[in-house]
Amino acid sequence: MSKSDTQAQLAAAYGRLLNDTGRRPTVRALKAAARVSTDAAAAFLRDIATQDEVPDAPDLTAPLQALWAAAWHVAADTARAEVAEQVDQLTADLVAATADAEQQLQAADTAQTAQHAAEEIAATATRRADELERRVAALDEELAGLRLQIADLQAAERAATTRADRAEAAVDTLQGVLATLKPVKAV
C-alpha cells in the first residue's frame, strides 16, 4: 500500500473515531480502525499532535445553498399543495353552504308564496262569508216579511171564512124565512 493511501486510511479512521468517541483515539484503536501497523498509527498520531494549526473548515457555502434551495422548494411546494387543498376544501364548503342557502331561500320563497295564497284564500273566504251573511240577513228579513204576510193572509182567510160562514148562515136563515114566506100553491 502506498504512503498516501495509508495516510488517507489513517485520516479517515481518525475522523470516525474522533466523531464517535468525542476524544482523541489511542494508537491501538487507530491501528484497528485503519488496518495499518502500530508504527504507522503512532507516527500519524505524533504528526497530528505536533501540528499547531487547525485545518481550515471546508467551504460548504455552495452545497448548503443548493441544499437550502432544494429544501426551500420542497417546503414551498408542500405549502402550496396544502394551501391549494385548503382552498379546494373551503371552496367545496362554500359551494355546499351556498347550495344550502339557496335551498333555504327557495323554501322560504315557497312558504311565503303559500302564505300569500292562503291569505288570499282566507280573504276571499271572508268576503264570501260576509256576502253570505248579508244575503242570509236579507233572506231573514224577507222571510220575516213573508211570515207577516202569511199571518195577515191567514188572519184574512179566517176572517173571510168567518164572514163566509156568517153569510152562509144568513143565506140559510134567509132561505128558511123565504121558504116560510112563500105561499104554498095549491095543486
Short mmCIF file of C-alpha atoms in Angstrom, two decimals:
data_model
loop_
_atom_site.label_atom_id
_atom_site.label_comp_id
_atom_site.label_asym_id
_atom_site.label_seq_id
_atom_site.Cartn_x
_atom_site.Cartn_y
_atom_site.Cartn_z
CA MET A 1 0.00 0.00 0.00
CA SER A 2 1.31 3.48 -0.80
CA LYS A 3 2.09 6.08 1.82
CA SER A 4 -0.70 8.39 0.59
CA ASP A 5 -3.23 5.54 0.76
CA THR A 6 -2.10 4.73 4.29
CA GLN A 7 -2.34 8.41 5.27
CA ALA A 8 -5.84 8.60 3.77
CA GLN A 9 -6.93 5.48 5.68
CA LEU A 10 -5.47 6.83 8.91
CA ALA A 11 -7.11 10.24 8.44
CA ALA A 12 -10.50 8.66 7.71
CA ALA A 13 -10.25 6.30 10.69
CA TYR A 14 -9.04 9.14 12.96
CA GLY A 15 -12.05 11.30 11.91
CA ARG A 16 -14.53 8.46 12.50
CA LEU A 17 -13.08 7.60 15.92
CA LEU A 18 -12.92 11.24 16.95
CA ASN A 19 -16.55 11.74 15.96
CA ASP A 20 -17.69 8.50 17.59
CA THR A 21 -15.93 8.92 20.95
CA GLY A 22 -15.53 12.68 21.07
CA ARG A 23 -11.85 12.37 22.14
CA ARG A 24 -8.52 11.57 20.58
CA PRO A 25 -8.24 7.82 19.74
CA THR A 26 -5.50 5.58 21.07
CA VAL A 27 -2.77 4.02 18.89
CA ARG A 28 -4.32 0.60 19.26
CA ALA A 29 -7.87 1.87 18.30
CA LEU A 30 -6.49 3.81 15.31
CA LYS A 31 -4.41 0.79 14.17
CA ALA A 32 -7.51 -1.46 14.29
CA ALA A 33 -9.81 1.05 12.55
CA ALA A 34 -7.32 1.93 9.77
CA ARG A 35 -5.86 -1.61 9.45
CA VAL A 36 -2.32 -0.39 9.48
CA SER A 37 0.77 -1.16 11.51
CA THR A 38 1.29 0.10 15.04
CA ASP A 39 4.25 2.20 13.87
CA ALA A 40 2.14 3.91 11.15
CA ALA A 41 -0.68 4.66 13.64
CA ALA A 42 1.79 6.00 16.24
CA ALA A 43 3.57 8.17 13.65
CA PHE A 44 0.24 9.57 12.43
CA LEU A 45 -0.84 10.46 15.97
CA ARG A 46 2.59 12.11 16.63
CA ASP A 47 2.24 14.15 13.44
CA ILE A 48 -1.28 15.24 14.44
CA ALA A 49 -0.13 16.18 17.93
CA THR A 50 2.77 18.31 16.63
CA GLN A 51 0.66 20.29 14.19
CA ASP A 52 -0.11 23.68 15.70
CA GLU A 53 -2.55 24.89 13.22
CA VAL A 54 -6.04 23.62 12.88
CA PRO A 55 -7.02 22.95 9.31
CA ASP A 56 -9.44 25.41 7.77
CA ALA A 57 -13.02 24.37 7.71
CA PRO A 58 -14.15 23.41 4.28
CA ASP A 59 -16.24 25.94 2.34
CA LEU A 60 -19.74 24.49 2.44
CA THR A 61 -21.48 27.60 1.15
CA ALA A 62 -22.31 26.26 -2.31
CA PRO A 63 -23.53 22.81 -1.15
CA LEU A 64 -25.53 24.39 1.67
CA GLN A 65 -27.03 26.92 -0.73
CA ALA A 66 -28.06 24.13 -3.06
CA LEU A 67 -29.40 22.09 -0.14
CA TRP A 68 -31.19 25.11 1.29
CA ALA A 69 -32.70 25.97 -2.11
CA ALA A 70 -33.91 22.40 -2.58
CA ALA A 71 -35.38 22.34 0.93
CA TRP A 72 -36.99 25.72 0.33
CA HIS A 73 -38.56 24.50 -2.93
CA VAL A 74 -39.84 21.34 -1.27
CA ALA A 75 -41.27 23.35 1.64
CA ALA A 76 -42.82 25.90 -0.74
CA ASP A 77 -44.31 23.15 -2.91
CA THR A 78 -45.66 21.41 0.18
CA ALA A 79 -47.12 24.67 1.49
CA ARG A 80 -48.65 25.43 -1.92
CA ALA A 81 -50.18 21.95 -2.05
CA GLU A 82 -51.57 22.33 1.49
CA VAL A 83 -52.94 25.79 0.72
CA ALA A 84 -54.44 24.53 -2.54
CA GLU A 85 -56.04 21.65 -0.65
CA GLN A 86 -57.42 24.05 1.96
CA VAL A 87 -58.69 26.38 -0.77
CA ASP A 88 -60.34 23.42 -2.50
CA GLN A 89 -61.94 22.33 0.77
CA LEU A 90 -63.08 25.86 1.58
CA THR A 91 -64.41 26.25 -1.95
CA ALA A 92 -66.31 22.97 -1.63
CA ASP A 93 -67.65 24.09 1.77
CA LEU A 94 -68.66 27.44 0.27
CA VAL A 95 -70.42 25.74 -2.66
CA ALA A 96 -72.25 23.43 -0.25
CA ALA A 97 -73.20 26.34 2.02
CA THR A 98 -74.37 28.35 -0.99
CA ALA A 99 -76.47 25.43 -2.20
CA ASP A 100 -77.97 25.03 1.27
CA ALA A 101 -78.68 28.74 1.47
CA GLU A 102 -80.30 28.68 -1.98
CA GLN A 103 -82.47 25.72 -0.93
CA GLN A 104 -83.46 27.50 2.25
CA LEU A 105 -84.19 30.68 0.30
CA GLN A 106 -86.25 28.71 -2.20
CA ALA A 107 -88.12 27.01 0.66
CA ALA A 108 -88.72 30.42 2.25
CA ASP A 109 -89.98 31.80 -1.08
CA THR A 110 -92.26 28.78 -1.47
CA ALA A 111 -93.52 29.21 2.08
CA GLN A 112 -94.08 32.93 1.51
CA THR A 113 -95.93 32.21 -1.75
CA ALA A 114 -98.04 29.61 0.04
CA GLN A 115 -98.71 32.08 2.86
CA HIS A 116 -99.79 34.76 0.36
CA ALA A 117 -102.03 32.23 -1.37
CA ALA A 118 -103.52 31.17 1.98
CA GLU A 119 -104.07 34.82 2.94
CA GLU A 120 -105.77 35.45 -0.41
CA ILE A 121 -107.95 32.37 0.05
CA ALA A 122 -108.78 33.48 3.59
CA ALA A 123 -109.61 37.00 2.36
CA THR A 124 -111.80 35.57 -0.40
CA ALA A 125 -113.50 33.24 2.07
CA THR A 126 -114.05 36.17 4.45
CA ARG A 127 -115.55 38.26 1.64
CA ARG A 128 -117.81 35.37 0.62
CA ALA A 129 -118.78 34.75 4.24
CA ASP A 130 -119.62 38.46 4.67
CA GLU A 131 -121.62 38.40 1.44
CA LEU A 132 -123.43 35.22 2.56
CA GLU A 133 -124.13 36.80 5.94
CA ARG A 134 -125.64 39.83 4.16
CA ARG A 135 -127.69 37.54 1.92
CA VAL A 136 -128.82 35.46 4.92
CA ALA A 137 -129.76 38.67 6.75
CA ALA A 138 -131.69 39.87 3.68
CA LEU A 139 -133.36 36.47 3.34
CA ASP A 140 -134.19 36.51 7.07
CA GLU A 141 -135.80 39.93 6.63
CA GLU A 142 -137.66 38.71 3.54
CA LEU A 143 -138.73 35.57 5.44
CA ALA A 144 -139.94 37.69 8.34
CA GLY A 145 -141.88 39.82 5.88
CA LEU A 146 -143.32 36.73 4.22
CA ARG A 147 -144.26 35.31 7.62
CA LEU A 148 -146.09 38.56 8.38
CA GLN A 149 -147.84 38.37 5.02
CA ILE A 150 -148.73 34.74 5.66
CA ALA A 151 -150.03 35.67 9.12
CA ASP A 152 -152.01 38.54 7.58
CA LEU A 153 -153.32 36.22 4.84
CA GLN A 154 -154.21 33.55 7.42
CA ALA A 155 -156.00 36.15 9.50
CA ALA A 156 -157.73 37.45 6.38
CA GLU A 157 -158.63 33.87 5.43
CA ARG A 158 -160.05 33.22 8.90
CA ALA A 159 -161.96 36.48 8.71
CA ALA A 160 -163.16 35.58 5.23
CA THR A 161 -164.10 32.10 6.40
CA THR A 162 -165.93 33.60 9.33
CA ARG A 163 -167.74 36.02 7.03
CA ALA A 164 -168.45 33.25 4.60
CA ASP A 165 -169.79 31.12 7.43
CA ARG A 166 -171.92 34.03 8.62
CA ALA A 167 -173.05 34.78 5.11
CA GLU A 168 -173.95 31.13 4.58
CA ALA A 169 -175.76 31.12 7.89
CA ALA A 170 -177.54 34.28 6.87
CA VAL A 171 -178.37 32.76 3.49
CA ASP A 172 -179.67 29.67 5.21
CA THR A 173 -181.72 31.82 7.56
CA LEU A 174 -183.00 33.91 4.71
CA GLN A 175 -183.85 30.83 2.70
CA GLY A 176 -185.69 29.48 5.70
CA VAL A 177 -187.54 32.75 6.09
CA LEU A 178 -188.30 32.88 2.40
CA ALA A 179 -189.47 29.38 2.43
CA THR A 180 -191.89 30.18 5.17
CA LEU A 181 -193.00 33.31 3.44
CA LYS A 182 -193.74 31.79 0.11
CA PRO A 183 -197.27 30.85 -0.32
CA VAL A 184 -197.79 27.35 -0.84
CA LYS A 185 -199.54 26.80 -4.10
CA ALA A 186 -202.38 24.59 -4.24
CA VAL A 187 -202.26 21.99 -6.55
#
